[in-house]
mmCIF file of C-alpha atoms in Angstrom:
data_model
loop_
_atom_site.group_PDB
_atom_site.id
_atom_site.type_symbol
_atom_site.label_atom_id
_atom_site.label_comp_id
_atom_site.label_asym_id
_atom_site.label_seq_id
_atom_site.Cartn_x
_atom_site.Cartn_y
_atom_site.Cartn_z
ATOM 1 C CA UNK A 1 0.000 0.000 0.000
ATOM 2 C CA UNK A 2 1.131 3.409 -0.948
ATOM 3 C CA UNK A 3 1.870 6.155 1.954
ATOM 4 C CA UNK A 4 1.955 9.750 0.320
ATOM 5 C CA UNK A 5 2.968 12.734 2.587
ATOM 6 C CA UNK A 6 1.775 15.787 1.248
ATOM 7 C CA UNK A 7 4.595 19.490 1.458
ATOM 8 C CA UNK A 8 3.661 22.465 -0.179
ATOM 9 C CA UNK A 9 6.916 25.244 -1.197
ATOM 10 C CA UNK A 10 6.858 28.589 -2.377
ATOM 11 C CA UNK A 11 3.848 30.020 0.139
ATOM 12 C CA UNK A 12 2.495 31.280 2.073
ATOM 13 C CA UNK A 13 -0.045 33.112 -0.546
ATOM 14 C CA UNK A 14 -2.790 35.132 1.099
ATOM 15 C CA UNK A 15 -5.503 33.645 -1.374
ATOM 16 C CA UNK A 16 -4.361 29.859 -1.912
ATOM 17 C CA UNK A 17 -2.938 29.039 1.284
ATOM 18 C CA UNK A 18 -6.039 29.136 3.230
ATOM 19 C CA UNK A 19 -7.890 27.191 0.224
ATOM 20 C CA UNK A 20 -4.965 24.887 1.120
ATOM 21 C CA UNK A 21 -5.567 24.916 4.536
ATOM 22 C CA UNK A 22 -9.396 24.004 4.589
ATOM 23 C CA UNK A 23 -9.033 21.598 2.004
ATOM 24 C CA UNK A 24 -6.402 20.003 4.142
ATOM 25 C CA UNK A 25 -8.664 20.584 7.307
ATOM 26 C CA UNK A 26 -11.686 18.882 5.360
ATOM 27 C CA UNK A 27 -10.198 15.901 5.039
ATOM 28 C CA UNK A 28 -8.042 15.680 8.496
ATOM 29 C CA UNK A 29 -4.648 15.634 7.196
ATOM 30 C CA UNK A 30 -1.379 17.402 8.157
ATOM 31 C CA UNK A 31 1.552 18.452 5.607
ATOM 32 C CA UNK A 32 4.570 20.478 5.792
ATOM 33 C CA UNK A 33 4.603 23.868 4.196
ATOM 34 C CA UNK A 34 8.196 24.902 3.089
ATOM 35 C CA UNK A 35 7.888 28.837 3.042
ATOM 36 C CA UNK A 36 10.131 31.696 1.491
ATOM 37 C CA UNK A 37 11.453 34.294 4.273
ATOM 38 C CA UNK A 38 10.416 36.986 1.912
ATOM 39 C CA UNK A 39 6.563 35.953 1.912
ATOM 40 C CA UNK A 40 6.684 35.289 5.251
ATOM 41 C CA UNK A 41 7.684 38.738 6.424
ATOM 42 C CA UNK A 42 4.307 39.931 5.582
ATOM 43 C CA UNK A 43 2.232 37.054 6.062
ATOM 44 C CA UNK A 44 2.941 35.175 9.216
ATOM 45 C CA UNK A 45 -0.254 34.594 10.468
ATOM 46 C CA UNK A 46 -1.251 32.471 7.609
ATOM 47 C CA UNK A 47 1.714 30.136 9.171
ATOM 48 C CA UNK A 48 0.535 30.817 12.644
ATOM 49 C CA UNK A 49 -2.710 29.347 11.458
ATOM 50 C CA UNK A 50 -1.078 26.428 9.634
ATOM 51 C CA UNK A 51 0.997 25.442 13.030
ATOM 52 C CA UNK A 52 -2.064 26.047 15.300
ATOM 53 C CA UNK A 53 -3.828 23.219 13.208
ATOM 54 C CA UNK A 54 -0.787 20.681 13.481
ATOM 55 C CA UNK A 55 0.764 21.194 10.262
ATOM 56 C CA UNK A 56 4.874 21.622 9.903
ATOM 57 C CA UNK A 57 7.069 24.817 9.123
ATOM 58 C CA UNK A 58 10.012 24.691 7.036
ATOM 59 C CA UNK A 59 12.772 26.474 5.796
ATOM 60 C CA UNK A 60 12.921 26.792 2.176
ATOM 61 C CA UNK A 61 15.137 29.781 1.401
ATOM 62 C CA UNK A 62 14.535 33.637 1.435
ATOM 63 C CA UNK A 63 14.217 34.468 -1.958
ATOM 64 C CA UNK A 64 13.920 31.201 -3.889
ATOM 65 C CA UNK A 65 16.436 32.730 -7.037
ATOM 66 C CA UNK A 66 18.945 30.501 -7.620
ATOM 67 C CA UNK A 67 19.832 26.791 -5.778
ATOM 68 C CA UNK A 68 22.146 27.292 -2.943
ATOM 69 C CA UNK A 69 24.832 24.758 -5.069
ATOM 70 C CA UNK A 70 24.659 27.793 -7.757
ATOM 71 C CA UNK A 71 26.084 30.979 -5.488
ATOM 72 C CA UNK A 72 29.226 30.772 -5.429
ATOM 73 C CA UNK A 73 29.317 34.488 -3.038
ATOM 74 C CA UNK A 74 30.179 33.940 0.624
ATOM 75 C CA UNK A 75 27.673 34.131 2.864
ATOM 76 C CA UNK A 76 24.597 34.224 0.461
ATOM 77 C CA UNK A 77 23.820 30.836 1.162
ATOM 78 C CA UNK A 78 23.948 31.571 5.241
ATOM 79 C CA UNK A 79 21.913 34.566 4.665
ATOM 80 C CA UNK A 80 19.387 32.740 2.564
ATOM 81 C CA UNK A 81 18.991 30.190 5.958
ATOM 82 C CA UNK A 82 19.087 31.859 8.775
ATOM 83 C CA UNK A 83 17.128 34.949 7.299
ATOM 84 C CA UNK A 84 14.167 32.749 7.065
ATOM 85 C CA UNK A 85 15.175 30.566 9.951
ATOM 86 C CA UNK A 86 14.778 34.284 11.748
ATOM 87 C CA UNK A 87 11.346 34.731 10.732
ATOM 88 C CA UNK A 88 10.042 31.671 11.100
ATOM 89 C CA UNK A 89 10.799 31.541 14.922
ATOM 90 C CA UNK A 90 9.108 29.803 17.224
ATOM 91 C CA UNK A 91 6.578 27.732 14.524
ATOM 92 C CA UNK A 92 9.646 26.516 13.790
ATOM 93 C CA UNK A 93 9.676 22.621 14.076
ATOM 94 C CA UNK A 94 12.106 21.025 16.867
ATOM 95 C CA UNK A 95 13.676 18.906 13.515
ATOM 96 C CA UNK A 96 14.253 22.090 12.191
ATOM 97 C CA UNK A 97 13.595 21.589 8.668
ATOM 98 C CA UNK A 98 15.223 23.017 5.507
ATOM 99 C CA UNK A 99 14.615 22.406 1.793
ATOM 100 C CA UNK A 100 16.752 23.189 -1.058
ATOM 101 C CA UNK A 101 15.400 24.853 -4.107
ATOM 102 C CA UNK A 102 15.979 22.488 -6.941
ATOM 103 C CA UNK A 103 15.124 24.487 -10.214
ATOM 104 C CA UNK A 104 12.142 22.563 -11.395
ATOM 105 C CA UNK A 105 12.493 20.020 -8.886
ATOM 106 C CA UNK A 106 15.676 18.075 -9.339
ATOM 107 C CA UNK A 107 17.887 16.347 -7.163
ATOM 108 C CA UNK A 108 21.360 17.738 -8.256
ATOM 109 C CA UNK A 109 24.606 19.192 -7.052
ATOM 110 C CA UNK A 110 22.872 22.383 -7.848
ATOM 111 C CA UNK A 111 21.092 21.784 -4.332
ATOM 112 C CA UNK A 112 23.445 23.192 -1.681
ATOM 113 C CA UNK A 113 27.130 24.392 -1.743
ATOM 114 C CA UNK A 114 29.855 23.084 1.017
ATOM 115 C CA UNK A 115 28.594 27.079 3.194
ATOM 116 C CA UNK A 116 25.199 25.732 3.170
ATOM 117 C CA UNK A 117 26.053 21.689 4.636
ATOM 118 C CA UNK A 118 28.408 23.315 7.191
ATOM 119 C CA UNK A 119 25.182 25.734 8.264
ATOM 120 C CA UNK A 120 22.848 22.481 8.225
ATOM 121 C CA UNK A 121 25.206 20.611 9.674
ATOM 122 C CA UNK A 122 26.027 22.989 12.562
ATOM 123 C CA UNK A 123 22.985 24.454 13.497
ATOM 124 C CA UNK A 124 20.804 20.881 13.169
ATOM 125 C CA UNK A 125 18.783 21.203 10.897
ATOM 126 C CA UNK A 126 16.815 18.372 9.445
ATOM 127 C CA UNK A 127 17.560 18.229 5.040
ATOM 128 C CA UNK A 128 14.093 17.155 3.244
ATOM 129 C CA UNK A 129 13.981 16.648 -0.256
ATOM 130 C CA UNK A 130 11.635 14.721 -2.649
ATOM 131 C CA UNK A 131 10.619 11.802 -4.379
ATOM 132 C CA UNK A 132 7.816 13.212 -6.141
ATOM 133 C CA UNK A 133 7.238 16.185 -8.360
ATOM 134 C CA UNK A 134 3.973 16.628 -10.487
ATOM 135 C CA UNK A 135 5.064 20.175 -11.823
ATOM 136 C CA UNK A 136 1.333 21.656 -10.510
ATOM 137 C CA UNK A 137 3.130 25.097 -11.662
ATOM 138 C CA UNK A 138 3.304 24.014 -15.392
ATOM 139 C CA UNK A 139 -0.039 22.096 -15.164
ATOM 140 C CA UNK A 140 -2.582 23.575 -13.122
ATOM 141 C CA UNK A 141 -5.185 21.833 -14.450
ATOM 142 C CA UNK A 142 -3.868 18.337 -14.953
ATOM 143 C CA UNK A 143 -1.111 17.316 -12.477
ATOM 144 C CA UNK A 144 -3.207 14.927 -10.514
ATOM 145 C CA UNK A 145 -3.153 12.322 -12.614
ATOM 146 C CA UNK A 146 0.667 12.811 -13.110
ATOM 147 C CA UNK A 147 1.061 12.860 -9.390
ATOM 148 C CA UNK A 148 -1.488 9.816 -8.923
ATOM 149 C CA UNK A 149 0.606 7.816 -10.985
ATOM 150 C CA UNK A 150 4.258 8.992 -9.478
ATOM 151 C CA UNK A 151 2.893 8.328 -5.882
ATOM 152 C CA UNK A 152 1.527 5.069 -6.554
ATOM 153 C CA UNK A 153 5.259 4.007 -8.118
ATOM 154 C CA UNK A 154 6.586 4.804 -4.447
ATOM 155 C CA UNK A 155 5.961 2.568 -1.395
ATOM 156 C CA UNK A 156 5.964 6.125 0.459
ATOM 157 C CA UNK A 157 5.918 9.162 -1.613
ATOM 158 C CA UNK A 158 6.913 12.709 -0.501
ATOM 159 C CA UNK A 159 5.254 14.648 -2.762
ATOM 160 C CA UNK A 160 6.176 18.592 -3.794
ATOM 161 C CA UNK A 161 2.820 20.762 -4.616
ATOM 162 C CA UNK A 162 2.583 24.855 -4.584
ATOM 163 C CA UNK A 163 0.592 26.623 -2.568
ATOM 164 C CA UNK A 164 1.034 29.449 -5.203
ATOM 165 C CA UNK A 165 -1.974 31.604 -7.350
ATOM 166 C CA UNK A 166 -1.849 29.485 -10.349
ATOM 167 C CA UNK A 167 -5.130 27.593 -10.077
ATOM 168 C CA UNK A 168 -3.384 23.755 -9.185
ATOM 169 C CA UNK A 169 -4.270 23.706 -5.915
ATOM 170 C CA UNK A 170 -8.238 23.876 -6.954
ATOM 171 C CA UNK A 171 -7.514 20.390 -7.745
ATOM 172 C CA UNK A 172 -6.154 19.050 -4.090
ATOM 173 C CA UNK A 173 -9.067 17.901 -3.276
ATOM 174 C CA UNK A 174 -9.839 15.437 -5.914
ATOM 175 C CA UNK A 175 -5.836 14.001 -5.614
ATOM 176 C CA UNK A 176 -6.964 13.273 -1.815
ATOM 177 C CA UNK A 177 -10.132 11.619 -2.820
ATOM 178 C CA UNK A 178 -8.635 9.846 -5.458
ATOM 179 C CA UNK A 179 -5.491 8.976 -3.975
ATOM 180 C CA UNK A 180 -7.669 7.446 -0.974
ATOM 181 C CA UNK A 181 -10.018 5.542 -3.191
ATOM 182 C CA UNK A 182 -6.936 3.871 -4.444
ATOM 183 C CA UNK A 183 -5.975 2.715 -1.031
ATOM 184 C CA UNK A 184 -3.392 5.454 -0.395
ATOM 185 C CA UNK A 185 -2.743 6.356 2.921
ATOM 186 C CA UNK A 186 -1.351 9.649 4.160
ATOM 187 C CA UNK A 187 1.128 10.398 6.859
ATOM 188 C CA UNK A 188 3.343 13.897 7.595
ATOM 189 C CA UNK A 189 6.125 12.413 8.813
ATOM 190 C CA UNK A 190 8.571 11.862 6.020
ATOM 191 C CA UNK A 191 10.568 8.987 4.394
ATOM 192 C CA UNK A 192 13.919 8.184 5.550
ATOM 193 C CA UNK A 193 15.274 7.979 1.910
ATOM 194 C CA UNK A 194 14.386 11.664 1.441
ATOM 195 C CA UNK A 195 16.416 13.226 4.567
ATOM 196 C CA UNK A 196 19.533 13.005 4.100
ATOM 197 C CA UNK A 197 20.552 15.125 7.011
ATOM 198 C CA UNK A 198 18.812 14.949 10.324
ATOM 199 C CA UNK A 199 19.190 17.018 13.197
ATOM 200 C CA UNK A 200 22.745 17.986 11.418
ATOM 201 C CA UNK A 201 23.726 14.550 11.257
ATOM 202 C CA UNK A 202 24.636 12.956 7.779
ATOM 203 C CA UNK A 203 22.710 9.845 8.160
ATOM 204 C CA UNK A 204 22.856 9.228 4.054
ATOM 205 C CA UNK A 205 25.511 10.519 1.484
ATOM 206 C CA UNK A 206 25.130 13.866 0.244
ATOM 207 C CA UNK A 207 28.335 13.998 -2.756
ATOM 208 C CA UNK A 208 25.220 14.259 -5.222
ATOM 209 C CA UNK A 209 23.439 17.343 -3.750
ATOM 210 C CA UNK A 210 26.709 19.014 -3.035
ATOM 211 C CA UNK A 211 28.619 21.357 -5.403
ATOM 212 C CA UNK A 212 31.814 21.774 -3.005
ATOM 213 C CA UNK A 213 32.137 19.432 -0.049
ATOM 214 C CA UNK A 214 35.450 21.178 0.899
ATOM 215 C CA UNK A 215 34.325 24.772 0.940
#
């Protein structure tokens, strides 16, 4: 039987993050929103909202430009961290979670440069990537089908949506229903194959996400 954990990146939006959240609250399940440090400076209490109803905080970057592997400046990729890290505050999880920005949702090198491991690795933070990317962003109206049939190729599936204003997340509802009338199950936690770093600790090999190890 399939296990799908839902995480939603790029939010919070003032208009499709609440749709998220009653959807979400309509069918009694909790997910992990990955949020941008420069939304969030304005619109905290849409988190506040999605931590008073049990669902996770993460970090996923300030400004969301370019993948942390990418910068090649010093202390852009600290900045891009702990600026968010800042804001977030106390919804922050106790795992502390990050998320790289993978440009269109791959798992590359381009993830994180040696500045950025040292950061996770020194302040704990917990590294969650992916094993499941429907590209809602590109198809608004028909990534549930794509995402039905990625999920159900996964024992457990961590899946990326976007809780952004392009119309996908209209269709949440009917990839719960029909991902349930399959037999799918859903669970927040995440699956071991997709953190490779955990409360700092390297606990898989991360040579692949990595652009410089040694800087």
């Amino acid at each position: 039987m399939t296990t799908i954990t839902l995480s939603f990146d790029n939010g919070p939006d003032p208009d499709v993050t609440p749709q998220v959240l009653n959807t979400l609250r309509c069918h009694d399940l909790q997910a992990t929103f990955f949020v941008l440090g420069d939304k969030l400076r304005d619109r905290r209490r849409l988190c506040e909202r999605a931590h008073a109803e049990g669902h996770w905080i993460g970090n996923h970057t300030f400004n969301h430009l370019v993948p942390l592997g990418m910068s090649a400046e010093a202390g852009v990729a600290t900045a891009e961290i702990v600026r968010t890290e800042a804001l977030i505050g106390d919804l922050a999880h106790e795992r502390r979670f990050f998320r790289p920005f993978g440009g269109g949702g791959l798992l590359d090198r381009r993830l994180l440069n040696g500045e950025a491991l040292a950061r996770l690795q020194s302040e704990a933070y917990t590294c969650v990537l992916w094993n499941v990317i429907p590209e809602d962003w590109m198809h608004p109206e028909g990534w549930v089908e794509r995402a039905l049939a990625l999920c159900f190729a996964q024992e457990h599936a961590l899946i990326v949506l976007h809780d952004l204003p392009t119309g996908a997340m209209k269709q949440l509802d009917r990839f719960i229903v029909s991902a349930r009338d399959r037999g799918a199950s859903f669970q927040q936690d995440f699956p071991a194959s997709c953190v490779p770093i955990e409360r700092g600790r390297l606990v898989s090999p991360v040579d692949g996400y990595v652009t410089d190890l040694a800087a």
